[in-house]
PDB file of C-alpha atoms and ligand atoms in Angstrom:
ATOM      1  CA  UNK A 152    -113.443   1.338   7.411  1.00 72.00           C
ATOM      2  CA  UNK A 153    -111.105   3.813   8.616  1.00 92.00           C
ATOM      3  CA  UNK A 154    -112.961   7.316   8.186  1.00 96.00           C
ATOM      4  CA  UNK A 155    -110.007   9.098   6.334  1.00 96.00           C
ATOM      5  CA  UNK A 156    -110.034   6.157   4.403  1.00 97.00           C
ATOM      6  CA  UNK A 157    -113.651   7.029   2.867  1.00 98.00           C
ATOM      7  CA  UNK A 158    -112.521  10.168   1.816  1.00 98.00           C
ATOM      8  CA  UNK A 159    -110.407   8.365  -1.109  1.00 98.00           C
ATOM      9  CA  UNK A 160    -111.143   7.387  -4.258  1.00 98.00           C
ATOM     10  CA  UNK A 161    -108.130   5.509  -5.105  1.00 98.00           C
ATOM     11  CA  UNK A 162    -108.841   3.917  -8.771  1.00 97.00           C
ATOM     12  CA  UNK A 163    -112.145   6.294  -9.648  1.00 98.00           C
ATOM     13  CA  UNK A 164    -111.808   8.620 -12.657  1.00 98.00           C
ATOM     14  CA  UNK A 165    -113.324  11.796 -12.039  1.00 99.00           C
ATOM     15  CA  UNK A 166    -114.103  14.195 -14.860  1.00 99.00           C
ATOM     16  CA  UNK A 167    -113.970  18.259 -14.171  1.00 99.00           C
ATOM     17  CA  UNK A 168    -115.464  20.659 -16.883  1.00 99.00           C
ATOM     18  CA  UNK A 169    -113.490  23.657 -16.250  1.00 98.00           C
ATOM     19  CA  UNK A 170    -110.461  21.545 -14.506  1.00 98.00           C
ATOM     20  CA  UNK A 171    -108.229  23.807 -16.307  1.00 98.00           C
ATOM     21  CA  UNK A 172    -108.065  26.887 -13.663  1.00 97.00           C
ATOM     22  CA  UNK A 173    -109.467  28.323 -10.764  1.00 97.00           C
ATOM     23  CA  UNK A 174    -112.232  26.544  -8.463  1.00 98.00           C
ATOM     24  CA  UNK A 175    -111.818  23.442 -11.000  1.00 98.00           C
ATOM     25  CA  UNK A 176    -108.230  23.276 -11.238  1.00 98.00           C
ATOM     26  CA  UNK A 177    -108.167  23.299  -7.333  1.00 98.00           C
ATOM     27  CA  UNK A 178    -111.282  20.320  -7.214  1.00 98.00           C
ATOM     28  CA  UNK A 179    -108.935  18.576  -9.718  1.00 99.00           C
ATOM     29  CA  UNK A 180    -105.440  18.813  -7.580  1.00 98.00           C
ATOM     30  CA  UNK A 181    -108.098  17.639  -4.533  1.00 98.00           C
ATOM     31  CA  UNK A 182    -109.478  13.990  -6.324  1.00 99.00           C
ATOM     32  CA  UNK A 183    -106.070  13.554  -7.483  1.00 98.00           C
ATOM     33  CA  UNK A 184    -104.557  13.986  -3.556  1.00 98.00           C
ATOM     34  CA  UNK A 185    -107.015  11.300  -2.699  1.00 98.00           C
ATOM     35  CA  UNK A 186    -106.199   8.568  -5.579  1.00 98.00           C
ATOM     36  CA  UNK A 187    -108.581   9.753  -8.265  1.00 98.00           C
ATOM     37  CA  UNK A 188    -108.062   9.680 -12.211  1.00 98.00           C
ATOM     38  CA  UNK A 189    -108.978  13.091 -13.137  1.00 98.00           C
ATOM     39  CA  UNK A 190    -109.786  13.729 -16.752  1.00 99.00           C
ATOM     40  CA  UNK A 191    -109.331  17.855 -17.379  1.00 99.00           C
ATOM     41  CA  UNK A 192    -112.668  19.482 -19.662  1.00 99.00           C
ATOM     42  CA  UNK A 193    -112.149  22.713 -21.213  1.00 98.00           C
ATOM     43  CA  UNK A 194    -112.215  24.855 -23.883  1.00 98.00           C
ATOM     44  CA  UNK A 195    -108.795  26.121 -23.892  1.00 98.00           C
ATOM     45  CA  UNK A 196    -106.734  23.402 -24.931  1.00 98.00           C
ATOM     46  CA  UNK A 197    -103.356  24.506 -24.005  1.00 98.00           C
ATOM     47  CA  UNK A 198    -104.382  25.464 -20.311  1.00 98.00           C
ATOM     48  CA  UNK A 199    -106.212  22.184 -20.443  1.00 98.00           C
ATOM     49  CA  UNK A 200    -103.523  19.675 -21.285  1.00 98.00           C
ATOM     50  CA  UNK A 201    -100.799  21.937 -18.847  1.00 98.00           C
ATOM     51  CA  UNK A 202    -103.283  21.169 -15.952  1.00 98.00           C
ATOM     52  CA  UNK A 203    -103.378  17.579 -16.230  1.00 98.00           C
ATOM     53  CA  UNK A 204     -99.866  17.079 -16.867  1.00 98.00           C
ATOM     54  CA  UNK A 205     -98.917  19.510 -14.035  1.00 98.00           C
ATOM     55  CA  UNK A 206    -101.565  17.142 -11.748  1.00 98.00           C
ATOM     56  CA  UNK A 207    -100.031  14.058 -13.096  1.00 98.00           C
ATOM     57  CA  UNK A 208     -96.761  15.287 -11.827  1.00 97.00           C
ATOM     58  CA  UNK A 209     -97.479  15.659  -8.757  1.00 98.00           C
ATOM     59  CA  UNK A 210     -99.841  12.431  -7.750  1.00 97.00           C
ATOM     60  CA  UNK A 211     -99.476   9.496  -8.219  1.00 93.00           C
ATOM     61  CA  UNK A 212    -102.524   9.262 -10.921  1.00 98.00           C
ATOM     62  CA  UNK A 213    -103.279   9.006 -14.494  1.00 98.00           C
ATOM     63  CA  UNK A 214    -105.082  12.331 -16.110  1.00 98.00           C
ATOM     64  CA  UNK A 215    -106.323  13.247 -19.680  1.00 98.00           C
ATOM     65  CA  UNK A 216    -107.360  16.370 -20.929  1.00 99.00           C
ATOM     66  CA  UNK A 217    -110.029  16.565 -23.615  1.00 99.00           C
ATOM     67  CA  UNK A 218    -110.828  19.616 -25.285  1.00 98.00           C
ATOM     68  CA  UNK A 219    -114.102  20.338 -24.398  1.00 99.00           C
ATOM     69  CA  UNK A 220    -117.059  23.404 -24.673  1.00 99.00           C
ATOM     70  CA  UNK A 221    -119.799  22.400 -22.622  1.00 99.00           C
ATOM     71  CA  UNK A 222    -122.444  24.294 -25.296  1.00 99.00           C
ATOM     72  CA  UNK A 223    -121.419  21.314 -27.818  1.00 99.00           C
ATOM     73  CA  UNK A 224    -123.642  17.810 -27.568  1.00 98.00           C
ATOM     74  CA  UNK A 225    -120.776  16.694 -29.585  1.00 98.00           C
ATOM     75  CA  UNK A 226    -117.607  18.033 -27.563  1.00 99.00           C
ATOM     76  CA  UNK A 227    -119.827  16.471 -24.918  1.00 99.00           C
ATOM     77  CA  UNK A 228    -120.487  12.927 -26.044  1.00 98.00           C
ATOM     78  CA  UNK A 229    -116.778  12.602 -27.512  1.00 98.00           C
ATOM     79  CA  UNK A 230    -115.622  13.412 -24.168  1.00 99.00           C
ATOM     80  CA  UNK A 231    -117.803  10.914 -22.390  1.00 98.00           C
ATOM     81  CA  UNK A 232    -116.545   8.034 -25.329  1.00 98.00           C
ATOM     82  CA  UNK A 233    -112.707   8.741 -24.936  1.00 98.00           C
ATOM     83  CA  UNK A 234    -113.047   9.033 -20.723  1.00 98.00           C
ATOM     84  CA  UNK A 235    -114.611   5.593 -21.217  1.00 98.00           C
ATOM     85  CA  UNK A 236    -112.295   4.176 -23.910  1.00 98.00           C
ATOM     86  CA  UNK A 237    -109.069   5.409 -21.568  1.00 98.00           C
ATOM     87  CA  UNK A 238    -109.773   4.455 -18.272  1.00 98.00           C
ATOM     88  CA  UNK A 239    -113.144   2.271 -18.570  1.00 98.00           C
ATOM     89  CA  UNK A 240    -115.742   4.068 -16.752  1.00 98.00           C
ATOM     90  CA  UNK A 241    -117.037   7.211 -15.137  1.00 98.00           C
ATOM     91  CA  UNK A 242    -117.070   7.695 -11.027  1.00 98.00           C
ATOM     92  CA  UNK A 243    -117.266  10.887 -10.944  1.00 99.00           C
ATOM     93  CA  UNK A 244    -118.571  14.188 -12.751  1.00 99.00           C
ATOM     94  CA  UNK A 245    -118.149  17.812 -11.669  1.00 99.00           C
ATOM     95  CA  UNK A 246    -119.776  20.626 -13.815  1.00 99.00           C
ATOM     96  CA  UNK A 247    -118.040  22.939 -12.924  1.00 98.00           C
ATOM     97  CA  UNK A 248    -117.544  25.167 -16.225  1.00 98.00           C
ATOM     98  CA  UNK A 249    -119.264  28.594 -15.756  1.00 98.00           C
ATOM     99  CA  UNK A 250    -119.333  32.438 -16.683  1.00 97.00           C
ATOM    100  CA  UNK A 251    -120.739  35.042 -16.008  1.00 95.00           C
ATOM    101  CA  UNK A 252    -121.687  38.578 -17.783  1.00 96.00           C
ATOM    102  CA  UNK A 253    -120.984  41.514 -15.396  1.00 92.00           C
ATOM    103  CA  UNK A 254    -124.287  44.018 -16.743  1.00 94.00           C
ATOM    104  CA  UNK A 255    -127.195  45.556 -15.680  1.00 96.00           C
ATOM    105  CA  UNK A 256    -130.620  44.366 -17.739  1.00 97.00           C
ATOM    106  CA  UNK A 257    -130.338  47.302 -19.823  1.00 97.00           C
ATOM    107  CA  UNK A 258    -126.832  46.228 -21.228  1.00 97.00           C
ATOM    108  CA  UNK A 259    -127.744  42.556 -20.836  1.00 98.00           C
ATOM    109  CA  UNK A 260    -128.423  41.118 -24.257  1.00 98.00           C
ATOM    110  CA  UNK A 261    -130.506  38.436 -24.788  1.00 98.00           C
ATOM    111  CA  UNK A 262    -128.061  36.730 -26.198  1.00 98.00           C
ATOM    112  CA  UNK A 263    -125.529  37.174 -23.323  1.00 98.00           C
ATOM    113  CA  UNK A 264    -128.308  35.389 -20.983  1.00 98.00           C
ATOM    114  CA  UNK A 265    -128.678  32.738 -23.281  1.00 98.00           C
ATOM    115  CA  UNK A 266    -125.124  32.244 -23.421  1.00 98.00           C
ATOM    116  CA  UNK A 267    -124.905  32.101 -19.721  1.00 98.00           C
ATOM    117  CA  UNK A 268    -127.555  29.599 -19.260  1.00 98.00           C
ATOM    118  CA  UNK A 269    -126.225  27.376 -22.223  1.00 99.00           C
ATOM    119  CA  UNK A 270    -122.959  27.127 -20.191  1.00 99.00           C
ATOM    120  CA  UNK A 271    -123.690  26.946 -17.007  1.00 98.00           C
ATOM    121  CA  UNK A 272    -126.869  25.009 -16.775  1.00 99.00           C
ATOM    122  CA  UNK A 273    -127.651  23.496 -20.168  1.00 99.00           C
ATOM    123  CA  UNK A 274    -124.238  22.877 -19.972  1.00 99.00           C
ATOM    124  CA  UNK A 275    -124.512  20.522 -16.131  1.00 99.00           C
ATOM    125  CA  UNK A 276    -127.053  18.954 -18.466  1.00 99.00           C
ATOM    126  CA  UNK A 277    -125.537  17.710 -21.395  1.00 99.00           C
ATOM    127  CA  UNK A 278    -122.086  16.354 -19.305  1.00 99.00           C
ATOM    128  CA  UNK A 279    -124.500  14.198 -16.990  1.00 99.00           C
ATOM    129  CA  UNK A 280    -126.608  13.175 -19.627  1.00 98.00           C
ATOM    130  CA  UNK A 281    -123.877  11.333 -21.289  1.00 98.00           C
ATOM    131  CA  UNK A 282    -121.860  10.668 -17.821  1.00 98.00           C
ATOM    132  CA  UNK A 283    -124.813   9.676 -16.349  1.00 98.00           C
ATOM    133  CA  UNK A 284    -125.584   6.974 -19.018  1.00 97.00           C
ATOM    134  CA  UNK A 285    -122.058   5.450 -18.550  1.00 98.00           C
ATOM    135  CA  UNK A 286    -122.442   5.287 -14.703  1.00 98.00           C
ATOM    136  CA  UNK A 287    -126.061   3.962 -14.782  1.00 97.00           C
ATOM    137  CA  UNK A 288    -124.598   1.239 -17.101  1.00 95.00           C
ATOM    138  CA  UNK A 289    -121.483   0.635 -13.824  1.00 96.00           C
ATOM    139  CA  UNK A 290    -123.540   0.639 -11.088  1.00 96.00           C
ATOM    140  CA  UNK A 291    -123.747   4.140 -10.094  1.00 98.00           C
ATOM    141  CA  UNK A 292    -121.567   7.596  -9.210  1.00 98.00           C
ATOM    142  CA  UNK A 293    -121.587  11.046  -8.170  1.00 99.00           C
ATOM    143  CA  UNK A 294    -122.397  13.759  -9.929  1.00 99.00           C
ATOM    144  CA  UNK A 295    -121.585  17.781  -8.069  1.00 99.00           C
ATOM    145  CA  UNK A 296    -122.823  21.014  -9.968  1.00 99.00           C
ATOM    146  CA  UNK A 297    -120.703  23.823  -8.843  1.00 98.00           C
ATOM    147  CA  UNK A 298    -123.498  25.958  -8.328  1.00 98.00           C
ATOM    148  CA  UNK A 299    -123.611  29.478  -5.931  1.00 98.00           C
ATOM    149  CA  UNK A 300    -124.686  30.932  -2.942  1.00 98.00           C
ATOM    150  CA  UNK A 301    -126.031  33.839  -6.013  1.00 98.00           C
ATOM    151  CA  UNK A 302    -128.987  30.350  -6.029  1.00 98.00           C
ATOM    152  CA  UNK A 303    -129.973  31.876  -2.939  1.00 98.00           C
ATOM    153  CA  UNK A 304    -129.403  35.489  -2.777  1.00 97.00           C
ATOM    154  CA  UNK A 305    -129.475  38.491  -4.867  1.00 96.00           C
ATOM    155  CA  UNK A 306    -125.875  39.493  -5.013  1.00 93.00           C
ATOM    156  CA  UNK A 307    -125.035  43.103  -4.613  1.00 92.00           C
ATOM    157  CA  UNK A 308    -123.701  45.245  -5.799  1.00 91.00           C
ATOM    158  CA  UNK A 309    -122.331  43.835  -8.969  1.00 91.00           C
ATOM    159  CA  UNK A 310    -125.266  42.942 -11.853  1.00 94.00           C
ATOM    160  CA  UNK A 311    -125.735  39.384 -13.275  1.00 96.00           C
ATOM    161  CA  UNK A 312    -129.690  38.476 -13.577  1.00 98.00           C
ATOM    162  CA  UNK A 313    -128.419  35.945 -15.999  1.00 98.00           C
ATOM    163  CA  UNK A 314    -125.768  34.556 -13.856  1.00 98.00           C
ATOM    164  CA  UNK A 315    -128.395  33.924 -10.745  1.00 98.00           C
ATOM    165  CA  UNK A 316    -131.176  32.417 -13.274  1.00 98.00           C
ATOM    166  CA  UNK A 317    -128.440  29.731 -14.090  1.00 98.00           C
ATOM    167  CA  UNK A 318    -127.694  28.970 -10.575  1.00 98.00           C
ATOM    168  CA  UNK A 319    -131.236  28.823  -9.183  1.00 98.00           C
ATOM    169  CA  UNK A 320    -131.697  26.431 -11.906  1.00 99.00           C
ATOM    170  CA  UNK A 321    -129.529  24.178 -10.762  1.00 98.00           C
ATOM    171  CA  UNK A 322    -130.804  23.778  -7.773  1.00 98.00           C
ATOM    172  CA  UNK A 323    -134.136  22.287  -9.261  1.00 98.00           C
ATOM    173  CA  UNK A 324    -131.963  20.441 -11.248  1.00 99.00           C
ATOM    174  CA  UNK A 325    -129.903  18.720  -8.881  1.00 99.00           C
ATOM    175  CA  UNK A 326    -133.141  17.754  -6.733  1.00 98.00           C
ATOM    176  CA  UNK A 327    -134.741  16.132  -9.821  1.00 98.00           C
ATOM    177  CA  UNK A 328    -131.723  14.578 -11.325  1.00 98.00           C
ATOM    178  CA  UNK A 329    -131.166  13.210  -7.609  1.00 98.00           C
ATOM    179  CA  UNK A 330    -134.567  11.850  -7.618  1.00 98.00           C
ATOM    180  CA  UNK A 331    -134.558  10.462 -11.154  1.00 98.00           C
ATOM    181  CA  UNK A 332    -131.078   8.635 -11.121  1.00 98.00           C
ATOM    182  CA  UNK A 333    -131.340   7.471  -7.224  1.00 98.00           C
ATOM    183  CA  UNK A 334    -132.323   4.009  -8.688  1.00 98.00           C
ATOM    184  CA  UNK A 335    -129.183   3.734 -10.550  1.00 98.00           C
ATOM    185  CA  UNK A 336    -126.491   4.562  -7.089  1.00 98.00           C
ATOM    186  CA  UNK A 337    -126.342   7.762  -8.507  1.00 98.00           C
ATOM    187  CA  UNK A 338    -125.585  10.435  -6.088  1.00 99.00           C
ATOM    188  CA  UNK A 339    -126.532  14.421  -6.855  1.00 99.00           C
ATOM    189  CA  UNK A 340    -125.520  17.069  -5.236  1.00 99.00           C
ATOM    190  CA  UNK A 341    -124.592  21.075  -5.431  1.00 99.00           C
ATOM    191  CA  UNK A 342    -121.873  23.028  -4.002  1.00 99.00           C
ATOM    192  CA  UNK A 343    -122.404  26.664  -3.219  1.00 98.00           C
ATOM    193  CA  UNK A 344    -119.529  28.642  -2.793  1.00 98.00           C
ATOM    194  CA  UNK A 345    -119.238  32.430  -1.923  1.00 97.00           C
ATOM    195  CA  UNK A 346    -117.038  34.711  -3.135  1.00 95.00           C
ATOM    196  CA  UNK A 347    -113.586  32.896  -4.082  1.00 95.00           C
ATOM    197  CA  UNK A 348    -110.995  34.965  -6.253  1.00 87.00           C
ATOM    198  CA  UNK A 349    -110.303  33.675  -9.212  1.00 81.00           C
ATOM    199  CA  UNK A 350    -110.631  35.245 -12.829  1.00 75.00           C
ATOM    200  CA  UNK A 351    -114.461  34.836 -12.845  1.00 71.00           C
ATOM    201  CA  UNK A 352    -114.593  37.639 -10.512  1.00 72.00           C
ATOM    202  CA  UNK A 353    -115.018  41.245 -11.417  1.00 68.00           C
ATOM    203  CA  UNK A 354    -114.229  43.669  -8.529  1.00 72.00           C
ATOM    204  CA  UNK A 355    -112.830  46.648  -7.160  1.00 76.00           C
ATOM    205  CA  UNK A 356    -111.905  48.467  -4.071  1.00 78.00           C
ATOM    206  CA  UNK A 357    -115.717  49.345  -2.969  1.00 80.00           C
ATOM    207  CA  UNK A 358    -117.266  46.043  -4.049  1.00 85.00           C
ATOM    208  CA  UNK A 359    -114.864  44.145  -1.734  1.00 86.00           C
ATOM    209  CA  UNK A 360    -115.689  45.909   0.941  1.00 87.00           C
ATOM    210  CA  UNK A 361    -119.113  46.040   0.584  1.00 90.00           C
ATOM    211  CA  UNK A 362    -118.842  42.042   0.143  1.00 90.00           C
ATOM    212  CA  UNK A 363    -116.450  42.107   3.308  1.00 89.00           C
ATOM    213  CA  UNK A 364    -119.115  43.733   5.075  1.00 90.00           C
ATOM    214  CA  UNK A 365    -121.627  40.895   4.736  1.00 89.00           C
ATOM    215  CA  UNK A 366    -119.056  38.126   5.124  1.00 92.00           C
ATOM    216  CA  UNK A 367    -118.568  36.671   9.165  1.00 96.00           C
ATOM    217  CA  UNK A 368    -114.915  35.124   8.154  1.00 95.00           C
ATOM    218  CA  UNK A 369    -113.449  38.248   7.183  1.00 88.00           C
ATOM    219  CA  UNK A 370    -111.224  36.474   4.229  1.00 89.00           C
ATOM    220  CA  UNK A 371    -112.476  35.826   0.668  1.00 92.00           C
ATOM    221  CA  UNK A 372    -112.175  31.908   0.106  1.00 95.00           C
ATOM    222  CA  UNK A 373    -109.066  30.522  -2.159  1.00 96.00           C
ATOM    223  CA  UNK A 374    -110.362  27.686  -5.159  1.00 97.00           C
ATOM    224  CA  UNK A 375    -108.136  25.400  -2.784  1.00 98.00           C
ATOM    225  CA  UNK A 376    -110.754  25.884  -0.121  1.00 98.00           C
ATOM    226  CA  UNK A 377    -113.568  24.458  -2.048  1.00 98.00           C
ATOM    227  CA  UNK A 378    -111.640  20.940  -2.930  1.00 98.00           C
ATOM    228  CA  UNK A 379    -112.277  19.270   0.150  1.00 98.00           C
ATOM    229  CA  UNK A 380    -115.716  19.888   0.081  1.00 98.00           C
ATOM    230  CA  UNK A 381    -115.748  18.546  -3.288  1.00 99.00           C
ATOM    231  CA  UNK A 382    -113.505  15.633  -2.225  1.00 99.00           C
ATOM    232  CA  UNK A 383    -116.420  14.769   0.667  1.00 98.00           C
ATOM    233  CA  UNK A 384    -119.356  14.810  -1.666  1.00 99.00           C
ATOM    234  CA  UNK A 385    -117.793  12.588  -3.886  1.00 99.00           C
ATOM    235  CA  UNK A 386    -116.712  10.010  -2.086  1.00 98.00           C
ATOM    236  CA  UNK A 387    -118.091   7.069   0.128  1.00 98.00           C
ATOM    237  CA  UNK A 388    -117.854   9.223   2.952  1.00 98.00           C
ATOM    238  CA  UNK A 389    -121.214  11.072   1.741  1.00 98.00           C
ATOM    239  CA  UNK A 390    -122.739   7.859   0.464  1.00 98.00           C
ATOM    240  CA  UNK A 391    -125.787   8.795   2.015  1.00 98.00           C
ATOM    241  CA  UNK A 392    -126.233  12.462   1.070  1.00 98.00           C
ATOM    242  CA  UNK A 393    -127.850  13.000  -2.303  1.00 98.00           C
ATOM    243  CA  UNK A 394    -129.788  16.147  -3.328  1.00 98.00           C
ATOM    244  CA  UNK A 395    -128.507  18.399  -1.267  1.00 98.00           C
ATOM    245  CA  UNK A 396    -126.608  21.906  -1.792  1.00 98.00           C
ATOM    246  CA  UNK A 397    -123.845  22.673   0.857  1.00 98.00           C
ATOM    247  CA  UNK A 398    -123.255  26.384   0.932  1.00 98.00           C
ATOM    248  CA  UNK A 399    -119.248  27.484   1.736  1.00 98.00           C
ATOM    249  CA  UNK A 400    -119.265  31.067   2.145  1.00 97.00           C
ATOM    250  CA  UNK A 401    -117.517  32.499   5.170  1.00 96.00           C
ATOM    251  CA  UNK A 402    -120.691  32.416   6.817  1.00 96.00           C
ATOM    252  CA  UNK A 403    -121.816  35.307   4.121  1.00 96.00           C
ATOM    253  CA  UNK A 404    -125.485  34.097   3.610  1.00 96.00           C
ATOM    254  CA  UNK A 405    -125.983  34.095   7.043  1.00 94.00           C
ATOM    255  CA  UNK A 406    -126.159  38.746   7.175  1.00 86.00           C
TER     256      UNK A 406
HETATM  257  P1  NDP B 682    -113.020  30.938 -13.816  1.00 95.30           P
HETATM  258  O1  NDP B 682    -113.532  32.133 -14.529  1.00 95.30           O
HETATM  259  O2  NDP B 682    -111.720  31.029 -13.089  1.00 95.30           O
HETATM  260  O3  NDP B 682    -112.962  29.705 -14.820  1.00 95.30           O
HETATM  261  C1  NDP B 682    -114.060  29.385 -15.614  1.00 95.30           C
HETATM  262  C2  NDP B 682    -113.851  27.987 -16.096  1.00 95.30           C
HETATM  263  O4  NDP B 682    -114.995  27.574 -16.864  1.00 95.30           O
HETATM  264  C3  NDP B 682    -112.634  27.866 -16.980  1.00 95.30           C
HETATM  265  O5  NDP B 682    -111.980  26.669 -16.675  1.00 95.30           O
HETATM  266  C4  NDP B 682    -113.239  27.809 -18.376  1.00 95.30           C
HETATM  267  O6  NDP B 682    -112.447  27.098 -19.307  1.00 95.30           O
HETATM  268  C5  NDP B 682    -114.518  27.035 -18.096  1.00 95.30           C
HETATM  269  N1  NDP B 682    -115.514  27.252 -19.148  1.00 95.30           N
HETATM  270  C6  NDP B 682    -116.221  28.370 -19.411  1.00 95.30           C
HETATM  271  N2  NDP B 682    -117.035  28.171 -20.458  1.00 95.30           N
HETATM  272  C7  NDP B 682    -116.841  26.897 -20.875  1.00 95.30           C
HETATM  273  C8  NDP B 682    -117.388  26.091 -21.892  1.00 95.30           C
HETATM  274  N3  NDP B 682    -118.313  26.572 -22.744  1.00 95.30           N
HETATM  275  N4  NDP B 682    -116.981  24.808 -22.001  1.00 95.30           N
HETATM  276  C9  NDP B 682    -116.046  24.302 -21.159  1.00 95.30           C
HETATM  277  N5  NDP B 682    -115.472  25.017 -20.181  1.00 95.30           N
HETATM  278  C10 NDP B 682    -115.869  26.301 -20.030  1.00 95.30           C
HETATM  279  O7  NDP B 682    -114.198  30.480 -12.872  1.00 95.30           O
HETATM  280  P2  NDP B 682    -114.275  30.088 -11.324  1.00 95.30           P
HETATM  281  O8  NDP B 682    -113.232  29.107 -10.997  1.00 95.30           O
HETATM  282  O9  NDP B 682    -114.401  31.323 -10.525  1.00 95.30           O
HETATM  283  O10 NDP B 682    -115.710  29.404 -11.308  1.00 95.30           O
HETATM  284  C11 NDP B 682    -115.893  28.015 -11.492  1.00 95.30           C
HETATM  285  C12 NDP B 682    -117.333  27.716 -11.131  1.00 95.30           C
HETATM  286  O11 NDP B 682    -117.573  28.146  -9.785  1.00 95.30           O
HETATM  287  C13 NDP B 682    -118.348  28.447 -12.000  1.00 95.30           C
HETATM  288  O12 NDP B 682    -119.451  27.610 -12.254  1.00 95.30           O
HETATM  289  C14 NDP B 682    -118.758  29.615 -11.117  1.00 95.30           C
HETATM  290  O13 NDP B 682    -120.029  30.081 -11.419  1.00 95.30           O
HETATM  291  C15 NDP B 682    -118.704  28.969  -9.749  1.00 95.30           C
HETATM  292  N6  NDP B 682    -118.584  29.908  -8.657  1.00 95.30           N
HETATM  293  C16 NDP B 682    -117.539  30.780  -8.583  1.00 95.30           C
HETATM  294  C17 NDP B 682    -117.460  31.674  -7.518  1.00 95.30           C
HETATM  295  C18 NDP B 682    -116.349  32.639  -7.376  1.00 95.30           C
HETATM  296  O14 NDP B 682    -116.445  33.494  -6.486  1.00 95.30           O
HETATM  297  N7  NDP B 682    -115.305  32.568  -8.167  1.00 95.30           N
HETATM  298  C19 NDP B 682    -118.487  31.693  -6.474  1.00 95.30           C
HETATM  299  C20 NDP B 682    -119.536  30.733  -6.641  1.00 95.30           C
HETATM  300  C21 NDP B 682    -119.570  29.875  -7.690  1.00 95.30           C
HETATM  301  P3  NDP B 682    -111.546  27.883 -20.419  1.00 95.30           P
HETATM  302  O15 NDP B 682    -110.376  28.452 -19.662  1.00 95.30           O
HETATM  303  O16 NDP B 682    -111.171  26.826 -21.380  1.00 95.30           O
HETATM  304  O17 NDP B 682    -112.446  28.945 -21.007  1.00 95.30           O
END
């Protein structure tokens, strides 16, 4: 096979919690550049249903958009049923859906961690639990958690102990999942992006440069940037990674 050619995925549907905006609105545009049915999760059901027809108008693929909060089993099973019922299967997950609260442990409440770990890693675990079950039943799939570099590092100077318990999280996560579901074709794996602008970021003038400082690309990474990473890791091109976390940060880890 051609190598471009494994890149595709021409006739896969590929689900993105979060598709709506930013990193997953870009990882949606990206699947649907390469062939892919991409169904659109979020909460926001305007935003949700704009993005997929705006995608649909521009590739030649079908899309869907189900209103979706990842913090609901329900939302969550629904959403696996009508993927399913629409276009007959499930290649391809990406939990992407995430926030963050910008305060220091004194501010922090409990509840604000909770609500961060509900989301962004309870969350990964409810959409591949029902995902999963539909690809174990096909023959197999991919499954990417948009996770951090923040897994890795203490992020400075901005606060979010709740934000970096999620992440490192799902890096245990992904290894187990990817062990558990290896037996099925199931493929597992993270992406770990640095700092890309989009509304999940809170910053001004000094915290930029202070990131800058640490960064050895000295440009802050557009959502676009992430989608052909995304694109790799789900395809048959990286049929034989699984379990692993790919870090794309403008070389920022590295200081
Ligand atoms: P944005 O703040 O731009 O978008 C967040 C997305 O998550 C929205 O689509 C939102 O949907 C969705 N979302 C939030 N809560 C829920 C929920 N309960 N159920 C369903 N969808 C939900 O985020 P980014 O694009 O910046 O981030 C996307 C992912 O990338 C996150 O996991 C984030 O942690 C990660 N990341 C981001 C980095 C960055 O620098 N931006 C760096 C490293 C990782 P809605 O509009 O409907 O609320």
């Amino acid at each position: 096979m051609d190598v471009l050619d494994s890149f595709r995925l021409d006739g896969r549907t590929a689900i993105v919690t979060g598709g709506n905006r930013g990193i997953g609105r870009a990882i949606a545009e990206g699947f649907a550049d390469v062939g892919a049915d991409v169904v659109i999760a979020n909460r926001d059901e305007e935003s949700g249903a704009a993005a997929a027809d705006e995608i649909e108008a521009a590739a030649d693929v079908d899309t869907l958009a189900v209103q979706t909060d990842v913090t609901s089993e329900a939302d969550v099973r629904a959403l696996a049923e009508e993927v399913v019922d629409t276009f007959g299967g499930i290649d391809v997950l990406v939990n992407n859906a995430g926030i963050t609260h910008h305060n220091s442990v004194a501010d922090k409440s409990v509840e604000e961690f909770q609500e961060t770990i509900d989301i962004n890693l309870t969350g990964a675990y409810r959409c591949s639990k029902y995902a999963g079950e539909v690809m174990k039943d096909d023959g197999g799939g991919a499954i990417l958690n948009v996770s951090s570099m923040s897994a890795f590092i203490a992020n400075y100077p901005q606060h979010q102990v709740d934000y970096q318990a999620s992440k490192g999280a799902l890096e245990a996560f992904k290894n187990q999942l990817a062990s558990e579901w290896a037996e099925f074709g199931i493929r597992v794996n993270n992406i770990n992006p640095g700092y890309v602008f989009t509304d999940n970021i809170v910053h001004g003038e000094k915290t930029v440069d202070t990131w800058r400082s640490e960064m050895l690309v000295d440009e802050f990474a557009r959502p676009a940037d992430i989608a052909p990473l995304a694109v790799y890791l789900a395809s048959d091109a990286a049929w034989y990674v699984t379990g692993e976390s790919v870090v794309i940060d403008g070389g920022y880890t590295v200081r």
